[in-house]
């Protein structure tokens, strides 16, 4: 008998992710079940669900001690999946280029949704949480420090979000002129700084605080108010303004 790829139809009806999604909705599916739906089929030796479970297990085994302390949920494993290249994914048995591309495309769509939301459409920023809810999930998962600015008009409505560069404020690689350049071009009245701590600890460093205070003063001279500086991490977030640090 000719070998064939095992499919969802080889599973009992109650265990088929497709049917489960149709009956109960996508939110009822586990991470492995969602991945199985995306991949559509398994290998010659296992179903898509079995392959998805093995993929997540392999990524979990790769998690470092720091990751385990920072995030004991399955989120860190999904981040590792998202950040894996096609070449890295295809080193796993049963994952070919097509499946790797399908996974990357689906996860990128999810990332784009998480980056959107409140900061789209010139909405007014009333509190730090308005920015944290949009930038936090994406920036907290970045492997390196990155600095972004949220540019605001006179009514504190979002003009756009700019990526200033890598290194954060304490990285000493970002010049104030680079930080304010886009704000001037956009005729922004104010801005909010945001950078991430890949360590998972959102506590601002002494250099973060000192540099932010200097930028506040530069902003005053330029007529652009620096409203806040948000530090984002997997372990939480900190508003320097709310902490009374600026």
PDB file of C-alpha atoms in Angstrom:
ATOM      1  CA  UNK A   1       0.000   0.000   0.000  1.00  0.00           C
ATOM      2  CA  UNK A   2       1.327   3.445  -0.911  1.00  0.00           C
ATOM      3  CA  UNK A   3       2.261   5.722   1.974  1.00  0.00           C
ATOM      4  CA  UNK A   4       0.310   8.929   2.360  1.00  0.00           C
ATOM      5  CA  UNK A   5       0.417  12.004   4.556  1.00  0.00           C
ATOM      6  CA  UNK A   6      -1.679  11.610   7.674  1.00  0.00           C
ATOM      7  CA  UNK A   7      -4.467  14.194   7.823  1.00  0.00           C
ATOM      8  CA  UNK A   8      -7.046  15.432  10.312  1.00  0.00           C
ATOM      9  CA  UNK A   9      -9.494  12.830   8.994  1.00  0.00           C
ATOM     10  CA  UNK A  10      -7.297  10.170  10.563  1.00  0.00           C
ATOM     11  CA  UNK A  11      -8.233  11.567  13.990  1.00  0.00           C
ATOM     12  CA  UNK A  12     -11.506  10.961  15.855  1.00  0.00           C
ATOM     13  CA  UNK A  13     -14.084  13.619  14.943  1.00  0.00           C
ATOM     14  CA  UNK A  14     -13.929  15.248  18.387  1.00  0.00           C
ATOM     15  CA  UNK A  15     -10.162  15.727  18.071  1.00  0.00           C
ATOM     16  CA  UNK A  16     -10.150  17.424  14.680  1.00  0.00           C
ATOM     17  CA  UNK A  17      -9.124  21.095  15.000  1.00  0.00           C
ATOM     18  CA  UNK A  18     -11.089  22.114  11.902  1.00  0.00           C
ATOM     19  CA  UNK A  19     -14.359  20.785  13.255  1.00  0.00           C
ATOM     20  CA  UNK A  20     -13.614  22.128  16.726  1.00  0.00           C
ATOM     21  CA  UNK A  21     -12.998  25.619  15.327  1.00  0.00           C
ATOM     22  CA  UNK A  22     -16.256  25.559  13.366  1.00  0.00           C
ATOM     23  CA  UNK A  23     -18.232  24.412  16.395  1.00  0.00           C
ATOM     24  CA  UNK A  24     -16.609  26.429  19.173  1.00  0.00           C
ATOM     25  CA  UNK A  25     -14.617  29.215  17.509  1.00  0.00           C
ATOM     26  CA  UNK A  26     -10.871  29.779  17.151  1.00  0.00           C
ATOM     27  CA  UNK A  27     -10.478  30.888  20.785  1.00  0.00           C
ATOM     28  CA  UNK A  28     -11.351  27.356  21.933  1.00  0.00           C
ATOM     29  CA  UNK A  29      -8.355  25.829  20.169  1.00  0.00           C
ATOM     30  CA  UNK A  30      -4.983  25.214  21.787  1.00  0.00           C
ATOM     31  CA  UNK A  31      -1.796  26.666  20.299  1.00  0.00           C
ATOM     32  CA  UNK A  32      -0.980  23.304  18.738  1.00  0.00           C
ATOM     33  CA  UNK A  33      -4.454  23.005  17.224  1.00  0.00           C
ATOM     34  CA  UNK A  34      -4.240  26.476  15.678  1.00  0.00           C
ATOM     35  CA  UNK A  35      -0.836  25.651  14.199  1.00  0.00           C
ATOM     36  CA  UNK A  36      -2.222  22.386  12.840  1.00  0.00           C
ATOM     37  CA  UNK A  37      -5.009  24.258  11.054  1.00  0.00           C
ATOM     38  CA  UNK A  38      -2.454  26.630   9.505  1.00  0.00           C
ATOM     39  CA  UNK A  39      -0.204  23.780   8.316  1.00  0.00           C
ATOM     40  CA  UNK A  40      -3.216  21.821   6.963  1.00  0.00           C
ATOM     41  CA  UNK A  41      -1.454  18.454   6.791  1.00  0.00           C
ATOM     42  CA  UNK A  42       1.127  16.451   8.647  1.00  0.00           C
ATOM     43  CA  UNK A  43       3.943  14.217   7.499  1.00  0.00           C
ATOM     44  CA  UNK A  44       3.937  10.605   6.412  1.00  0.00           C
ATOM     45  CA  UNK A  45       4.330   9.557  10.016  1.00  0.00           C
ATOM     46  CA  UNK A  46       2.076  11.916  11.966  1.00  0.00           C
ATOM     47  CA  UNK A  47      -0.922  14.196  11.692  1.00  0.00           C
ATOM     48  CA  UNK A  48      -0.695  17.969  11.502  1.00  0.00           C
ATOM     49  CA  UNK A  49      -1.695  18.104  15.174  1.00  0.00           C
ATOM     50  CA  UNK A  50       1.064  15.711  16.187  1.00  0.00           C
ATOM     51  CA  UNK A  51       3.558  17.677  14.122  1.00  0.00           C
ATOM     52  CA  UNK A  52       2.407  20.950  15.713  1.00  0.00           C
ATOM     53  CA  UNK A  53       2.746  19.502  19.209  1.00  0.00           C
ATOM     54  CA  UNK A  54       6.266  18.284  18.444  1.00  0.00           C
ATOM     55  CA  UNK A  55       7.190  21.687  16.982  1.00  0.00           C
ATOM     56  CA  UNK A  56       6.079  23.510  20.133  1.00  0.00           C
ATOM     57  CA  UNK A  57       7.852  20.966  22.324  1.00  0.00           C
ATOM     58  CA  UNK A  58      11.100  21.463  20.397  1.00  0.00           C
ATOM     59  CA  UNK A  59      10.861  25.235  20.729  1.00  0.00           C
ATOM     60  CA  UNK A  60      10.079  24.899  24.440  1.00  0.00           C
ATOM     61  CA  UNK A  61      13.222  22.807  24.945  1.00  0.00           C
ATOM     62  CA  UNK A  62      15.235  25.632  23.384  1.00  0.00           C
ATOM     63  CA  UNK A  63      13.914  28.186  25.894  1.00  0.00           C
ATOM     64  CA  UNK A  64      16.625  29.588  28.130  1.00  0.00           C
ATOM     65  CA  UNK A  65      16.447  29.840  31.900  1.00  0.00           C
ATOM     66  CA  UNK A  66      15.933  33.603  31.602  1.00  0.00           C
ATOM     67  CA  UNK A  67      12.944  33.095  29.339  1.00  0.00           C
ATOM     68  CA  UNK A  68      11.435  30.575  31.727  1.00  0.00           C
ATOM     69  CA  UNK A  69      11.713  32.994  34.639  1.00  0.00           C
ATOM     70  CA  UNK A  70      10.400  35.919  32.635  1.00  0.00           C
ATOM     71  CA  UNK A  71       7.415  34.181  31.089  1.00  0.00           C
ATOM     72  CA  UNK A  72       6.170  30.858  32.362  1.00  0.00           C
ATOM     73  CA  UNK A  73       3.226  30.809  29.933  1.00  0.00           C
ATOM     74  CA  UNK A  74       3.280  29.480  26.369  1.00  0.00           C
ATOM     75  CA  UNK A  75       3.806  33.021  25.083  1.00  0.00           C
ATOM     76  CA  UNK A  76       7.590  32.709  25.039  1.00  0.00           C
ATOM     77  CA  UNK A  77       7.341  29.595  22.844  1.00  0.00           C
ATOM     78  CA  UNK A  78       5.088  31.375  20.361  1.00  0.00           C
ATOM     79  CA  UNK A  79       7.543  34.278  20.265  1.00  0.00           C
ATOM     80  CA  UNK A  80      10.324  31.844  19.463  1.00  0.00           C
ATOM     81  CA  UNK A  81       8.199  30.411  16.678  1.00  0.00           C
ATOM     82  CA  UNK A  82       7.506  33.889  15.322  1.00  0.00           C
ATOM     83  CA  UNK A  83      11.175  34.879  15.435  1.00  0.00           C
ATOM     84  CA  UNK A  84      12.452  31.664  13.816  1.00  0.00           C
ATOM     85  CA  UNK A  85      13.583  31.942  10.204  1.00  0.00           C
ATOM     86  CA  UNK A  86      12.352  29.642   7.448  1.00  0.00           C
ATOM     87  CA  UNK A  87      15.761  27.963   7.487  1.00  0.00           C
ATOM     88  CA  UNK A  88      15.551  27.346  11.242  1.00  0.00           C
ATOM     89  CA  UNK A  89      12.043  25.912  11.032  1.00  0.00           C
ATOM     90  CA  UNK A  90      12.945  23.544   8.204  1.00  0.00           C
ATOM     91  CA  UNK A  91      15.618  21.908  10.362  1.00  0.00           C
ATOM     92  CA  UNK A  92      12.777  20.245  12.267  1.00  0.00           C
ATOM     93  CA  UNK A  93      11.589  16.889  10.850  1.00  0.00           C
ATOM     94  CA  UNK A  94       8.302  17.229   8.992  1.00  0.00           C
ATOM     95  CA  UNK A  95       8.557  21.005   8.502  1.00  0.00           C
ATOM     96  CA  UNK A  96       9.273  21.868   4.876  1.00  0.00           C
ATOM     97  CA  UNK A  97       9.568  25.271   3.262  1.00  0.00           C
ATOM     98  CA  UNK A  98       5.833  25.491   2.512  1.00  0.00           C
ATOM     99  CA  UNK A  99       4.808  24.836   6.119  1.00  0.00           C
ATOM    100  CA  UNK A 100       7.501  27.207   7.404  1.00  0.00           C
ATOM    101  CA  UNK A 101       6.273  29.977   5.100  1.00  0.00           C
ATOM    102  CA  UNK A 102       2.639  29.366   6.106  1.00  0.00           C
ATOM    103  CA  UNK A 103       3.560  29.701   9.776  1.00  0.00           C
ATOM    104  CA  UNK A 104       5.602  32.851   9.246  1.00  0.00           C
ATOM    105  CA  UNK A 105       2.825  34.498   7.222  1.00  0.00           C
ATOM    106  CA  UNK A 106       0.156  33.728   9.844  1.00  0.00           C
ATOM    107  CA  UNK A 107       2.311  34.933  12.738  1.00  0.00           C
ATOM    108  CA  UNK A 108       3.247  38.119  10.891  1.00  0.00           C
ATOM    109  CA  UNK A 109      -0.450  38.909  10.415  1.00  0.00           C
ATOM    110  CA  UNK A 110      -0.934  38.475  14.154  1.00  0.00           C
ATOM    111  CA  UNK A 111       2.010  40.768  14.864  1.00  0.00           C
ATOM    112  CA  UNK A 112       0.607  43.422  12.550  1.00  0.00           C
ATOM    113  CA  UNK A 113      -2.726  43.301  14.350  1.00  0.00           C
ATOM    114  CA  UNK A 114      -0.979  43.698  17.728  1.00  0.00           C
ATOM    115  CA  UNK A 115       0.956  46.689  16.395  1.00  0.00           C
ATOM    116  CA  UNK A 116      -2.241  48.342  15.199  1.00  0.00           C
ATOM    117  CA  UNK A 117      -5.314  49.343  17.137  1.00  0.00           C
ATOM    118  CA  UNK A 118      -5.427  52.350  19.389  1.00  0.00           C
ATOM    119  CA  UNK A 119      -2.557  54.254  17.800  1.00  0.00           C
ATOM    120  CA  UNK A 120      -4.163  54.110  14.358  1.00  0.00           C
ATOM    121  CA  UNK A 121      -6.460  56.785  13.004  1.00  0.00           C
ATOM    122  CA  UNK A 122      -5.324  59.913  14.877  1.00  0.00           C
ATOM    123  CA  UNK A 123      -6.864  58.796  18.136  1.00  0.00           C
ATOM    124  CA  UNK A 124      -6.247  60.867  21.220  1.00  0.00           C
ATOM    125  CA  UNK A 125      -3.781  59.565  23.797  1.00  0.00           C
ATOM    126  CA  UNK A 126      -5.217  60.188  27.268  1.00  0.00           C
ATOM    127  CA  UNK A 127      -3.063  57.914  29.432  1.00  0.00           C
ATOM    128  CA  UNK A 128       0.106  55.776  29.183  1.00  0.00           C
ATOM    129  CA  UNK A 129      -1.939  52.583  28.908  1.00  0.00           C
ATOM    130  CA  UNK A 130      -3.257  53.772  25.537  1.00  0.00           C
ATOM    131  CA  UNK A 131       0.264  53.481  24.144  1.00  0.00           C
ATOM    132  CA  UNK A 132       1.368  50.485  26.206  1.00  0.00           C
ATOM    133  CA  UNK A 133      -1.517  48.326  24.974  1.00  0.00           C
ATOM    134  CA  UNK A 134      -0.448  48.861  21.370  1.00  0.00           C
ATOM    135  CA  UNK A 135       3.348  48.973  21.493  1.00  0.00           C
ATOM    136  CA  UNK A 136       3.896  46.698  24.488  1.00  0.00           C
ATOM    137  CA  UNK A 137       3.247  43.226  23.011  1.00  0.00           C
ATOM    138  CA  UNK A 138       5.427  43.841  19.981  1.00  0.00           C
ATOM    139  CA  UNK A 139       8.296  45.750  21.584  1.00  0.00           C
ATOM    140  CA  UNK A 140       8.552  43.583  24.707  1.00  0.00           C
ATOM    141  CA  UNK A 141       9.308  40.578  22.504  1.00  0.00           C
ATOM    142  CA  UNK A 142      12.152  42.222  20.568  1.00  0.00           C
ATOM    143  CA  UNK A 143      15.570  40.585  21.103  1.00  0.00           C
ATOM    144  CA  UNK A 144      17.376  43.958  21.145  1.00  0.00           C
ATOM    145  CA  UNK A 145      16.628  47.377  22.596  1.00  0.00           C
ATOM    146  CA  UNK A 146      14.741  49.658  20.232  1.00  0.00           C
ATOM    147  CA  UNK A 147      13.539  53.233  20.621  1.00  0.00           C
ATOM    148  CA  UNK A 148      10.304  54.540  19.111  1.00  0.00           C
ATOM    149  CA  UNK A 149       8.493  57.862  19.346  1.00  0.00           C
ATOM    150  CA  UNK A 150       4.750  58.420  19.259  1.00  0.00           C
ATOM    151  CA  UNK A 151       4.212  61.799  17.591  1.00  0.00           C
ATOM    152  CA  UNK A 152       1.168  63.817  18.704  1.00  0.00           C
ATOM    153  CA  UNK A 153      -0.630  66.927  17.480  1.00  0.00           C
ATOM    154  CA  UNK A 154      -1.841  69.817  19.663  1.00  0.00           C
ATOM    155  CA  UNK A 155      -4.840  67.732  20.786  1.00  0.00           C
ATOM    156  CA  UNK A 156      -2.565  64.823  21.679  1.00  0.00           C
ATOM    157  CA  UNK A 157      -3.881  62.808  18.765  1.00  0.00           C
ATOM    158  CA  UNK A 158      -1.486  60.340  17.185  1.00  0.00           C
ATOM    159  CA  UNK A 159       0.169  61.515  13.986  1.00  0.00           C
ATOM    160  CA  UNK A 160       2.332  58.428  13.589  1.00  0.00           C
ATOM    161  CA  UNK A 161       4.757  56.116  15.381  1.00  0.00           C
ATOM    162  CA  UNK A 162       8.418  56.361  14.352  1.00  0.00           C
ATOM    163  CA  UNK A 163      11.197  53.856  14.865  1.00  0.00           C
ATOM    164  CA  UNK A 164      14.181  55.989  15.857  1.00  0.00           C
ATOM    165  CA  UNK A 165      16.731  53.197  16.050  1.00  0.00           C
ATOM    166  CA  UNK A 166      18.219  50.356  18.065  1.00  0.00           C
ATOM    167  CA  UNK A 167      19.960  50.704  21.376  1.00  0.00           C
ATOM    168  CA  UNK A 168      17.443  52.508  23.581  1.00  0.00           C
ATOM    169  CA  UNK A 169      18.314  55.741  25.351  1.00  0.00           C
ATOM    170  CA  UNK A 170      21.163  54.188  27.317  1.00  0.00           C
ATOM    171  CA  UNK A 171      22.714  52.670  24.213  1.00  0.00           C
ATOM    172  CA  UNK A 172      24.427  56.001  23.400  1.00  0.00           C
ATOM    173  CA  UNK A 173      23.828  55.431  19.689  1.00  0.00           C
ATOM    174  CA  UNK A 174      20.837  57.748  19.220  1.00  0.00           C
ATOM    175  CA  UNK A 175      21.421  61.471  18.884  1.00  0.00           C
ATOM    176  CA  UNK A 176      18.724  63.945  19.999  1.00  0.00           C
ATOM    177  CA  UNK A 177      18.609  65.436  16.492  1.00  0.00           C
ATOM    178  CA  UNK A 178      17.611  62.025  15.117  1.00  0.00           C
ATOM    179  CA  UNK A 179      14.943  61.687  17.766  1.00  0.00           C
ATOM    180  CA  UNK A 180      13.363  65.078  17.086  1.00  0.00           C
ATOM    181  CA  UNK A 181      13.860  65.130  13.295  1.00  0.00           C
ATOM    182  CA  UNK A 182      10.659  63.245  12.473  1.00  0.00           C
ATOM    183  CA  UNK A 183       8.729  65.252  15.061  1.00  0.00           C
ATOM    184  CA  UNK A 184       9.752  68.494  13.353  1.00  0.00           C
ATOM    185  CA  UNK A 185       8.918  67.116   9.889  1.00  0.00           C
ATOM    186  CA  UNK A 186       5.486  66.018  11.130  1.00  0.00           C
ATOM    187  CA  UNK A 187       4.860  69.372  12.841  1.00  0.00           C
ATOM    188  CA  UNK A 188       4.269  67.465  16.075  1.00  0.00           C
ATOM    189  CA  UNK A 189       3.375  69.406  19.207  1.00  0.00           C
ATOM    190  CA  UNK A 190       4.389  66.609  21.561  1.00  0.00           C
ATOM    191  CA  UNK A 191       5.824  63.128  21.645  1.00  0.00           C
ATOM    192  CA  UNK A 192       6.044  60.064  23.843  1.00  0.00           C
ATOM    193  CA  UNK A 193       9.225  58.001  24.026  1.00  0.00           C
ATOM    194  CA  UNK A 194       9.051  54.214  24.220  1.00  0.00           C
ATOM    195  CA  UNK A 195      11.840  51.669  24.398  1.00  0.00           C
ATOM    196  CA  UNK A 196      12.077  48.048  25.444  1.00  0.00           C
ATOM    197  CA  UNK A 197      14.188  46.063  27.882  1.00  0.00           C
ATOM    198  CA  UNK A 198      14.830  42.568  26.434  1.00  0.00           C
ATOM    199  CA  UNK A 199      15.858  41.394  29.915  1.00  0.00           C
ATOM    200  CA  UNK A 200      12.189  41.391  30.910  1.00  0.00           C
ATOM    201  CA  UNK A 201      12.721  43.949  33.688  1.00  0.00           C
ATOM    202  CA  UNK A 202      11.028  47.275  32.901  1.00  0.00           C
ATOM    203  CA  UNK A 203      12.806  49.201  35.661  1.00  0.00           C
ATOM    204  CA  UNK A 204      14.363  52.331  34.103  1.00  0.00           C
ATOM    205  CA  UNK A 205      18.106  52.689  34.509  1.00  0.00           C
ATOM    206  CA  UNK A 206      19.693  55.816  35.953  1.00  0.00           C
ATOM    207  CA  UNK A 207      20.871  56.637  32.443  1.00  0.00           C
ATOM    208  CA  UNK A 208      17.331  56.217  31.085  1.00  0.00           C
ATOM    209  CA  UNK A 209      16.094  58.771  33.605  1.00  0.00           C
ATOM    210  CA  UNK A 210      18.940  61.234  33.126  1.00  0.00           C
ATOM    211  CA  UNK A 211      18.769  61.133  29.329  1.00  0.00           C
ATOM    212  CA  UNK A 212      14.994  61.509  29.354  1.00  0.00           C
ATOM    213  CA  UNK A 213      15.240  64.613  31.526  1.00  0.00           C
ATOM    214  CA  UNK A 214      17.732  66.105  29.070  1.00  0.00           C
ATOM    215  CA  UNK A 215      15.385  65.349  26.166  1.00  0.00           C
ATOM    216  CA  UNK A 216      12.517  67.016  28.026  1.00  0.00           C
ATOM    217  CA  UNK A 217      14.610  70.196  28.242  1.00  0.00           C
ATOM    218  CA  UNK A 218      15.646  69.994  24.587  1.00  0.00           C
ATOM    219  CA  UNK A 219      12.000  69.533  23.667  1.00  0.00           C
ATOM    220  CA  UNK A 220      11.065  72.685  25.558  1.00  0.00           C
ATOM    221  CA  UNK A 221      13.619  74.674  23.558  1.00  0.00           C
ATOM    222  CA  UNK A 222      12.244  73.251  20.321  1.00  0.00           C
ATOM    223  CA  UNK A 223       8.600  73.736  21.264  1.00  0.00           C
ATOM    224  CA  UNK A 224       7.936  69.989  21.304  1.00  0.00           C
ATOM    225  CA  UNK A 225       6.744  68.628  24.645  1.00  0.00           C
ATOM    226  CA  UNK A 226       8.110  65.259  25.753  1.00  0.00           C
ATOM    227  CA  UNK A 227       5.069  63.956  27.609  1.00  0.00           C
ATOM    228  CA  UNK A 228       6.368  60.624  28.832  1.00  0.00           C
ATOM    229  CA  UNK A 229       8.907  57.870  28.441  1.00  0.00           C
ATOM    230  CA  UNK A 230       7.609  54.306  28.577  1.00  0.00           C
ATOM    231  CA  UNK A 231       9.843  51.328  29.278  1.00  0.00           C
ATOM    232  CA  UNK A 232       8.304  48.112  27.945  1.00  0.00           C
ATOM    233  CA  UNK A 233       9.284  44.560  28.881  1.00  0.00           C
ATOM    234  CA  UNK A 234       7.847  41.067  29.125  1.00  0.00           C
ATOM    235  CA  UNK A 235       7.624  41.504  32.890  1.00  0.00           C
ATOM    236  CA  UNK A 236       5.579  44.709  32.729  1.00  0.00           C
ATOM    237  CA  UNK A 237       5.870  48.376  31.810  1.00  0.00           C
ATOM    238  CA  UNK A 238       6.853  51.628  33.499  1.00  0.00           C
ATOM    239  CA  UNK A 239       5.796  55.212  32.804  1.00  0.00           C
ATOM    240  CA  UNK A 240       8.490  57.618  33.957  1.00  0.00           C
ATOM    241  CA  UNK A 241       5.856  60.359  34.169  1.00  0.00           C
ATOM    242  CA  UNK A 242       3.588  58.301  36.415  1.00  0.00           C
ATOM    243  CA  UNK A 243       6.570  57.374  38.586  1.00  0.00           C
ATOM    244  CA  UNK A 244       7.390  61.062  39.041  1.00  0.00           C
ATOM    245  CA  UNK A 245      10.809  60.598  37.433  1.00  0.00           C
ATOM    246  CA  UNK A 246      10.322  63.379  34.872  1.00  0.00           C
TER     247      UNK A 246
END
